[in-house]
Coordinates of C-alpha atoms and ligand atoms in Angstrom, one line a residue:
M1410 CA -3.4 187.9 -8.8
P1411 CA -0.4 186.6 -10.8
T1412 CA 1.8 184.0 -9.1
R1413 CA 4.7 185.3 -7.2
D1414 CA 8.2 184.4 -8.4
A1415 CA 9.6 184.5 -4.9
D1416 CA 9.1 185.9 -1.4
V1417 CA 12.1 188.2 -1.9
I1418 CA 14.0 189.2 -5.1
V1419 CA 17.6 190.3 -4.4
I1420 CA 18.9 192.6 -7.1
G1421 CA 22.7 192.3 -7.5
A1422 CA 24.8 189.2 -6.8
G1423 CA 27.9 190.9 -5.3
V1424 CA 29.2 190.1 -1.8
V1425 CA 26.4 192.1 -0.3
G1426 CA 23.5 190.6 -2.3
C1427 CA 24.9 187.0 -2.0
A1428 CA 25.3 187.4 1.8
I1429 CA 21.7 188.7 2.1
A1430 CA 20.4 185.9 -0.1
F1431 CA 22.0 183.3 2.0
E1432 CA 20.7 184.8 5.3
L1433 CA 17.2 185.1 4.0
A1434 CA 17.1 181.6 2.4
A1435 CA 18.6 180.1 5.6
R1436 CA 15.7 181.7 7.5
G1437 CA 13.2 180.0 5.2
R1438 CA 12.4 182.7 2.6
R1439 CA 11.9 181.8 -1.0
V1440 CA 14.7 183.9 -2.6
L1441 CA 15.4 184.8 -6.2
V1442 CA 18.7 186.6 -6.9
V1443 CA 19.1 188.4 -10.3
D1444 CA 22.3 189.9 -11.7
M1445 CA 22.8 191.7 -15.0
R1446 CA 26.1 189.7 -15.4
R1447 CA 26.9 186.9 -13.0
A1448 CA 27.6 186.5 -9.3
G1449 CA 30.7 188.3 -8.1
A1450 CA 31.3 190.2 -11.3
G1451 CA 31.1 193.7 -9.8
A1452 CA 33.3 195.5 -7.3
S1453 CA 33.5 192.3 -5.2
R1454 CA 35.8 190.6 -7.7
A1455 CA 38.5 193.3 -7.1
S1456 CA 38.1 193.6 -3.4
A1457 CA 41.2 193.2 -1.2
G1458 CA 39.2 191.7 1.6
I1459 CA 40.6 193.6 4.5
L1460 CA 38.3 193.8 7.5
A1461 CA 39.8 196.7 9.4
P1462 CA 37.3 198.9 11.2
Y1463 CA 39.9 200.7 13.3
V1464 CA 41.7 201.8 10.2
E1465 CA 38.7 202.5 7.9
G1466 CA 36.6 204.0 10.8
H1467 CA 39.5 206.2 12.1
H1468 CA 37.6 209.4 11.2
S1469 CA 34.0 208.1 11.6
A1470 CA 32.6 206.8 14.9
A1471 CA 29.5 205.5 13.0
L1472 CA 31.6 203.5 10.4
R1473 CA 33.8 202.2 13.2
A1474 CA 30.7 201.1 15.2
V1475 CA 29.0 199.2 12.3
G1476 CA 32.4 197.8 11.2
L1477 CA 33.1 196.4 14.6
R1478 CA 29.6 194.9 14.8
S1479 CA 30.1 193.2 11.4
L1480 CA 33.6 192.0 12.2
A1481 CA 32.3 190.3 15.3
L1482 CA 29.7 188.5 13.2
Y1483 CA 32.3 187.2 10.7
P1484 CA 33.7 183.9 12.2
E1485 CA 30.2 182.5 12.7
F1486 CA 28.9 183.8 9.4
V1487 CA 31.8 182.4 7.4
A1488 CA 31.4 179.0 9.3
R1489 CA 27.7 178.9 8.3
V1490 CA 28.4 179.8 4.7
V1491 CA 31.2 177.2 4.4
A1492 CA 29.0 174.5 6.0
A1493 CA 26.1 175.2 3.7
A1494 CA 28.1 175.7 0.5
G1495 CA 30.7 172.9 1.0
L1496 CA 33.3 175.4 -0.3
A1497 CA 36.4 176.6 1.4
V1498 CA 36.8 180.3 2.2
E1499 CA 40.0 181.8 3.4
F1500 CA 39.4 183.9 6.5
S1501 CA 42.5 185.0 8.5
T1502 CA 42.7 186.8 11.8
S1503 CA 46.4 187.8 11.8
G1504 CA 45.7 191.5 12.0
T1505 CA 47.0 194.6 10.2
L1506 CA 50.4 196.1 10.4
E1507 CA 50.4 199.8 9.6
I1508 CA 53.9 200.9 8.5
A1509 CA 55.6 204.1 9.4
V1510 CA 58.1 205.3 6.8
D1511 CA 59.0 208.8 8.3
D1512 CA 58.7 210.9 11.5
A1513 CA 55.2 212.1 10.5
D1514 CA 54.0 208.4 10.3
V1515 CA 55.6 207.5 13.6
G1516 CA 53.8 210.4 15.3
R1517 CA 50.5 209.6 13.7
L1518 CA 50.6 205.8 14.4
Q1519 CA 51.9 206.2 18.0
H1520 CA 49.0 208.6 18.6
S1521 CA 46.6 205.9 17.2
A1522 CA 48.3 203.3 19.4
A1523 CA 47.7 205.5 22.5
A1524 CA 44.1 206.1 21.6
L1525 CA 43.5 202.4 21.0
S1526 CA 45.1 201.5 24.3
A1527 CA 43.0 204.0 26.1
A1528 CA 39.9 202.4 24.6
G1529 CA 41.1 199.0 25.7
V1530 CA 41.8 197.8 22.1
P1531 CA 44.8 195.4 22.0
N1532 CA 47.6 196.8 19.8
T1533 CA 51.4 196.7 19.6
W1534 CA 53.7 199.5 18.5
M1535 CA 57.1 198.2 17.4
D1536 CA 60.3 199.8 16.0
G1537 CA 61.5 199.2 12.4
S1538 CA 63.9 196.4 13.2
R1539 CA 61.3 194.4 15.0
A1540 CA 58.8 195.0 12.2
R1541 CA 61.4 193.8 9.7
T1542 CA 62.1 190.7 11.7
L1543 CA 58.4 189.9 11.6
E1544 CA 58.0 190.9 7.9
P1545 CA 61.4 190.5 6.1
T1546 CA 60.1 191.8 2.7
L1547 CA 59.8 195.3 4.2
D1548 CA 62.2 198.1 3.3
A1549 CA 65.2 198.5 5.5
G1550 CA 64.4 202.2 6.1
I1551 CA 61.0 201.7 7.7
R1552 CA 60.6 203.4 11.1
G1553 CA 58.1 201.3 12.9
A1554 CA 54.7 199.6 12.7
L1555 CA 51.4 199.4 14.5
H1556 CA 49.9 195.9 14.8
I1557 CA 46.1 195.7 15.4
P1558 CA 45.5 192.0 15.9
V1559 CA 41.7 192.1 15.9
H1560 CA 41.6 193.0 12.2
A1561 CA 41.1 190.2 9.7
T1562 CA 40.9 189.3 6.0
V1563 CA 38.5 187.3 3.9
H1564 CA 39.1 186.2 0.3
V1565 CA 36.1 188.1 -1.2
P1566 CA 35.7 186.3 -4.6
A1567 CA 35.7 182.9 -2.8
F1568 CA 33.4 184.3 -0.1
T1569 CA 31.0 185.7 -2.6
A1570 CA 30.9 182.5 -4.6
A1571 CA 30.4 180.5 -1.3
C1572 CA 27.6 182.8 -0.2
A1573 CA 25.8 182.3 -3.6
A1574 CA 26.3 178.5 -3.3
A1575 CA 25.1 178.5 0.3
A1576 CA 22.1 180.5 -0.7
V1577 CA 21.3 178.0 -3.5
A1578 CA 21.9 175.1 -1.0
A1579 CA 19.3 176.7 1.2
G1580 CA 16.8 176.9 -1.6
A1581 CA 17.5 180.2 -3.4
I1582 CA 17.6 180.6 -7.1
V1583 CA 20.3 182.7 -8.8
H1584 CA 19.6 184.0 -12.3
D1585 CA 22.5 185.5 -14.3
S1586 CA 22.2 187.9 -17.2
V1587 CA 18.9 189.5 -15.9
S1588 CA 19.1 193.3 -15.9
V1589 CA 16.6 195.2 -13.7
S1590 CA 15.2 198.4 -15.1
G1591 CA 12.8 199.5 -12.4
F1592 CA 10.0 198.8 -9.9
S1593 CA 6.3 199.2 -9.4
S1594 CA 4.0 198.3 -6.7
E1595 CA 1.0 196.0 -6.6
P1596 CA -1.3 195.1 -3.7
D1597 CA 0.8 193.5 -1.0
G1598 CA 3.8 193.1 -3.4
I1599 CA 6.4 194.6 -5.7
V1600 CA 7.0 194.1 -9.4
V1601 CA 10.6 194.1 -10.6
H1602 CA 10.9 195.0 -14.3
T1603 CA 13.7 193.2 -16.0
T1604 CA 15.1 192.5 -19.5
Q1605 CA 13.6 189.1 -19.2
G1606 CA 10.1 190.4 -18.3
D1607 CA 8.4 191.3 -15.0
L1608 CA 9.2 189.4 -11.7
R1609 CA 6.8 189.5 -8.8
A1610 CA 7.6 189.1 -5.1
T1611 CA 6.4 190.3 -1.7
E1612 CA 9.6 192.3 -1.3
A1613 CA 12.8 193.2 -3.1
V1614 CA 16.3 194.2 -1.9
L1615 CA 18.3 196.6 -3.9
A1616 CA 21.9 195.4 -3.7
A1617 CA 23.2 196.6 -7.1
G1618 CA 26.4 198.3 -5.7
S1619 CA 27.5 201.3 -7.8
W1620 CA 24.5 200.9 -10.2
S1621 CA 21.9 201.3 -7.5
G1622 CA 21.4 205.0 -8.1
A1623 CA 19.9 204.3 -11.5
L1624 CA 17.1 202.1 -10.0
A1625 CA 15.1 204.7 -8.1
P1626 CA 11.4 203.7 -7.7
P1627 CA 8.9 206.2 -9.1
G1628 CA 8.6 209.2 -6.9
A1629 CA 11.9 208.6 -5.1
E1630 CA 15.2 210.4 -5.4
A1631 CA 18.1 208.5 -6.9
A1632 CA 20.3 207.0 -4.1
P1633 CA 23.4 209.3 -4.2
I1634 CA 26.0 206.6 -5.0
R1635 CA 29.0 207.3 -7.2
P1636 CA 31.4 204.7 -8.7
V1637 CA 34.9 205.0 -7.4
R1638 CA 37.2 202.8 -9.4
G1639 CA 39.8 200.7 -7.5
Q1640 CA 42.5 198.8 -9.2
L1641 CA 44.3 195.9 -7.5
V1642 CA 47.3 193.8 -8.6
H1643 CA 47.6 190.1 -7.8
L1644 CA 51.2 188.9 -7.2
Q1645 CA 52.4 185.4 -6.4
A1646 CA 55.2 185.1 -3.9
D1647 CA 56.4 182.2 -1.8
P1648 CA 53.9 181.0 0.8
G1649 CA 54.6 182.8 4.1
A1650 CA 56.7 185.6 2.4
V1651 CA 54.2 188.1 3.9
G1652 CA 52.4 187.2 7.1
H1653 CA 50.2 190.2 7.9
V1654 CA 48.3 192.9 6.0
L1655 CA 51.0 195.5 5.4
W1656 CA 49.4 199.0 5.2
G1657 CA 51.6 201.7 3.9
R1658 CA 50.8 205.4 3.2
D1659 CA 49.6 204.9 -0.3
V1660 CA 49.4 201.1 -0.8
Y1661 CA 48.5 198.0 1.1
L1662 CA 49.6 194.4 0.7
V1663 CA 47.2 191.5 1.6
P1664 CA 48.8 188.0 1.9
W1665 CA 47.0 184.7 1.4
H1666 CA 48.1 181.2 2.6
D1667 CA 49.2 180.1 -0.9
G1668 CA 51.7 183.0 -1.3
A1669 CA 49.3 185.2 -3.3
V1670 CA 49.6 188.9 -2.4
F1671 CA 47.0 191.5 -3.4
V1672 CA 48.3 195.0 -3.9
G1673 CA 45.7 197.7 -3.6
A1674 CA 44.4 200.0 -4.5
T1675 CA 43.8 203.1 -6.7
S1676 CA 40.9 205.4 -6.0
E1677 CA 39.7 207.1 -9.2
D1678 CA 36.7 209.1 -10.2
V1679 CA 36.2 207.9 -13.8
G1680 CA 32.6 207.0 -14.0
F1681 CA 31.5 203.5 -14.9
D1682 CA 34.8 202.5 -16.4
E1683 CA 35.9 199.1 -15.0
R1684 CA 39.2 198.8 -17.0
T1685 CA 42.6 198.4 -15.4
T1686 CA 45.2 200.9 -16.7
A1687 CA 48.9 201.1 -17.3
T1688 CA 49.2 204.1 -15.0
G1689 CA 47.2 202.4 -12.3
V1690 CA 49.2 199.2 -12.4
Q1691 CA 52.5 201.0 -12.6
G1692 CA 51.7 203.2 -9.6
L1693 CA 50.6 200.2 -7.5
L1694 CA 53.7 198.2 -8.3
A1695 CA 56.0 201.1 -7.6
S1696 CA 54.4 201.8 -4.2
A1697 CA 54.4 198.1 -3.3
L1698 CA 58.1 197.6 -4.1
A1699 CA 59.0 200.8 -2.2
L1700 CA 57.3 199.5 0.9
A1701 CA 58.3 195.8 0.5
P1702 CA 61.3 195.5 -1.9
G1703 CA 61.6 191.8 -0.9
L1704 CA 58.6 191.2 -3.3
A1705 CA 60.6 192.3 -6.4
G1706 CA 60.8 188.7 -7.6
A1707 CA 57.2 187.9 -7.1
A1708 CA 55.3 186.8 -10.2
F1709 CA 52.7 189.2 -11.7
V1710 CA 49.5 187.2 -12.0
E1711 CA 46.8 189.8 -13.0
A1712 CA 45.3 193.2 -12.4
R1713 CA 41.6 193.7 -11.6
A1714 CA 39.4 196.7 -11.2
G1715 CA 36.1 197.3 -9.5
L1716 CA 33.7 200.2 -8.9
R1717 CA 33.3 200.9 -5.2
P1718 CA 29.8 202.2 -4.5
G1719 CA 30.8 205.5 -3.0
T1720 CA 28.7 207.6 -0.6
D1721 CA 29.4 211.0 0.9
D1722 CA 29.7 209.8 4.5
S1723 CA 31.3 206.4 3.6
L1724 CA 28.3 204.6 5.1
P1725 CA 25.9 202.3 3.2
F1726 CA 22.2 202.8 2.7
I1727 CA 20.3 200.0 4.5
G1728 CA 16.6 200.4 5.2
R1729 CA 13.1 200.4 3.8
S1730 CA 12.2 202.8 0.9
A1731 CA 10.0 205.6 2.1
V1732 CA 8.2 205.6 -1.3
L1733 CA 7.9 201.9 -2.1
P1734 CA 7.5 199.9 1.2
G1735 CA 8.2 196.6 -0.4
L1736 CA 11.7 197.8 -1.4
V1737 CA 14.7 197.6 1.0
Y1738 CA 18.0 199.3 0.2
A1739 CA 21.3 197.5 0.8
C1740 CA 23.8 199.5 -1.2
G1741 CA 26.5 202.1 -1.1
H1742 CA 29.0 200.1 0.9
F1743 CA 31.9 202.1 -0.6
R1744 CA 35.3 200.9 0.7
N1745 CA 33.8 198.4 3.2
G1746 CA 31.3 196.1 1.5
A1747 CA 33.2 193.0 2.5
L1748 CA 33.6 194.1 6.1
L1749 CA 29.9 195.1 6.3
A1750 CA 28.3 192.1 4.5
P1751 CA 27.4 189.9 7.5
L1752 CA 25.9 192.9 9.4
T1753 CA 24.0 194.0 6.3
A1754 CA 22.6 190.5 5.8
R1755 CA 21.4 190.5 9.4
L1756 CA 19.9 194.0 9.3
V1757 CA 18.0 193.2 6.0
A1758 CA 16.7 189.9 7.4
A1759 CA 15.5 191.7 10.6
L1760 CA 13.8 194.4 8.6
L1761 CA 12.0 191.8 6.5
E1762 CA 10.9 190.1 9.7
G1763 CA 9.4 193.4 10.9
D1764 CA 12.1 194.2 13.4
A1765 CA 13.4 197.8 12.8
G1766 CA 14.9 198.1 16.3
D1767 CA 18.5 197.4 15.6
P1768 CA 20.6 200.4 16.9
A1769 CA 22.8 200.3 13.7
L1770 CA 19.8 201.1 11.5
P1771 CA 19.7 204.9 12.2
L1772 CA 23.4 205.1 11.3
V1773 CA 22.7 203.7 7.8
A1774 CA 19.2 205.0 7.2
P1775 CA 18.5 205.9 3.5
S1776 CA 16.5 208.9 4.7
R1777 CA 19.7 210.7 5.6
A1778 CA 20.2 211.2 1.8
G1779 CA 16.7 212.5 1.0
R1780 CA 13.4 210.9 -0.1
L1781 CA 14.7 207.4 -0.9
Ligands
FAD329 C1 40.1 197.6 -5.4 C2 39.1 197.4 -4.4 C3 39.5 197.0 -3.1 C4 38.6 196.9 -2.1 N1 39.0 196.5 -0.8 C5 38.1 196.3 0.2 C6 38.5 195.8 1.4 O1 39.7 195.5 1.6 N2 37.6 195.6 2.4 C7 36.2 195.8 2.2 O2 35.4 195.6 3.0 N3 35.8 196.3 1.0 C8 36.7 196.6 0.0 N4 36.3 197.1 -1.2 C9 34.9 197.5 -1.4 C10 34.0 196.3 -1.7 O3 34.6 195.5 -2.7 C11 32.7 196.8 -2.1 O4 32.1 197.7 -1.1 C12 31.7 195.6 -2.3 O5 32.3 194.7 -3.3 C13 30.4 196.1 -2.8 O6 29.6 194.9 -2.9 P1 28.2 195.0 -3.6 O7 27.7 193.6 -3.6 O8 27.4 196.1 -3.0 O9 28.5 195.5 -5.1 P2 29.1 194.7 -6.4 O10 30.1 193.7 -6.0 O11 29.5 195.8 -7.4 O12 27.8 194.0 -6.9 C14 26.7 194.6 -7.5 C15 26.1 193.7 -8.5 O13 24.9 194.2 -9.0 C16 24.8 193.9 -10.3 N5 23.9 194.9 -10.9 C17 24.1 196.2 -11.1 N6 23.0 196.8 -11.7 C18 22.1 195.8 -11.9 C19 20.9 195.8 -12.6 N7 20.3 196.9 -13.1 N8 20.2 194.6 -12.7 C20 20.8 193.4 -12.2 N9 22.0 193.4 -11.6 C21 22.7 194.6 -11.5 C22 26.2 194.0 -10.8 O14 26.4 193.2 -12.0 C23 27.0 193.4 -9.7 O15 27.3 192.0 -9.8 C24 37.2 197.2 -2.3 C25 36.8 197.6 -3.6 C26 37.8 197.7 -4.6 C27 37.3 198.0 -6.0

């Protein structure tokens, strides 16, 4: 039998693949990560890094449940990554502030506030003048704001790089510029076909984000994942100019300790087109300055775009292939790949250790989309 290149090959070095690689390497697996470009070059480079299960999971109890599980894992996961990598990662727990600009928003957010309170989730509804005292860049006409303090943010490009470095520190190997074209099985193992030749391992994890649908093993349906482009603008304001995530009706602002503010995001069905556009940037800036005119003097740093791996129910596919048992899916994280990365890493590690009993697994089972 040919020598194995690794115990586990992780395909895709985005935030999801790198978090998985770290978790597996930390548990003693021999891990090889391959990416057709380099770590963090996909959707993860454009991610805003908001960890907000009560906003994102408003219409989906399943997404809310897995999001809350993953958010609870975050502080310890980031601490382990930072310790192993020796790199700083900004992780902030100042919460989200959802902004009401008219009567309809006031009604909707006060309704949310009542539902959260009934469920025992700490939150504060405040009027417009109190919100402006807290966040002076906001428009004078805002009507109120809902603060949900449990929400957090993570700087995704830094977190992805740190996960990759932590994985390497734990013994993993990361290969850039290796494009995977498919899989086949061999006794007790899997062969991963790549542009650099075949790679062999006991198991493989498909974490190729929006591109995962093109990598169906023989006999399986393609994972139904569609690219949903998101554009994001990076502004530079004075440190402390914005203190919380400010979530408006059609834009959000994410502050960082050095005064950087990420303005996101567009949602566009344009295929595998990762460009930023004049219209996208214009729309984001107009919406941002309508919400927070106090940022008008902020410097424009850059615009980024990424392809969210979209699924019909907004939940990822995490689980073993029904067709190729050595293959585990970890893709389709859509709008919440940063939020769900620690839980995904834990679920994949448990599956590879033979434990399929986690109550989150049925919610994210690939089988809900057919014969995967
Ligand atoms: C503008 C924007 C804002 C966002 N904001 C948030 C947010 O606030 N909170 C949140 O939780 N999520 C957010 N997201 C979503 C989040 O960024 C994604 O869900 C997440 O990045 C997906 O991570 P991933 O590792 O699965 O995919 P990616 O980061 O896309 O990584 C996939 C990797 O696979 C590689 N690859 C693909 N095909 C192959 C192949 N054949 N062979 C080898 N390698 C391959 C790619 O090069 C890429 O590096 C946002 C996304 C965007 C675009």
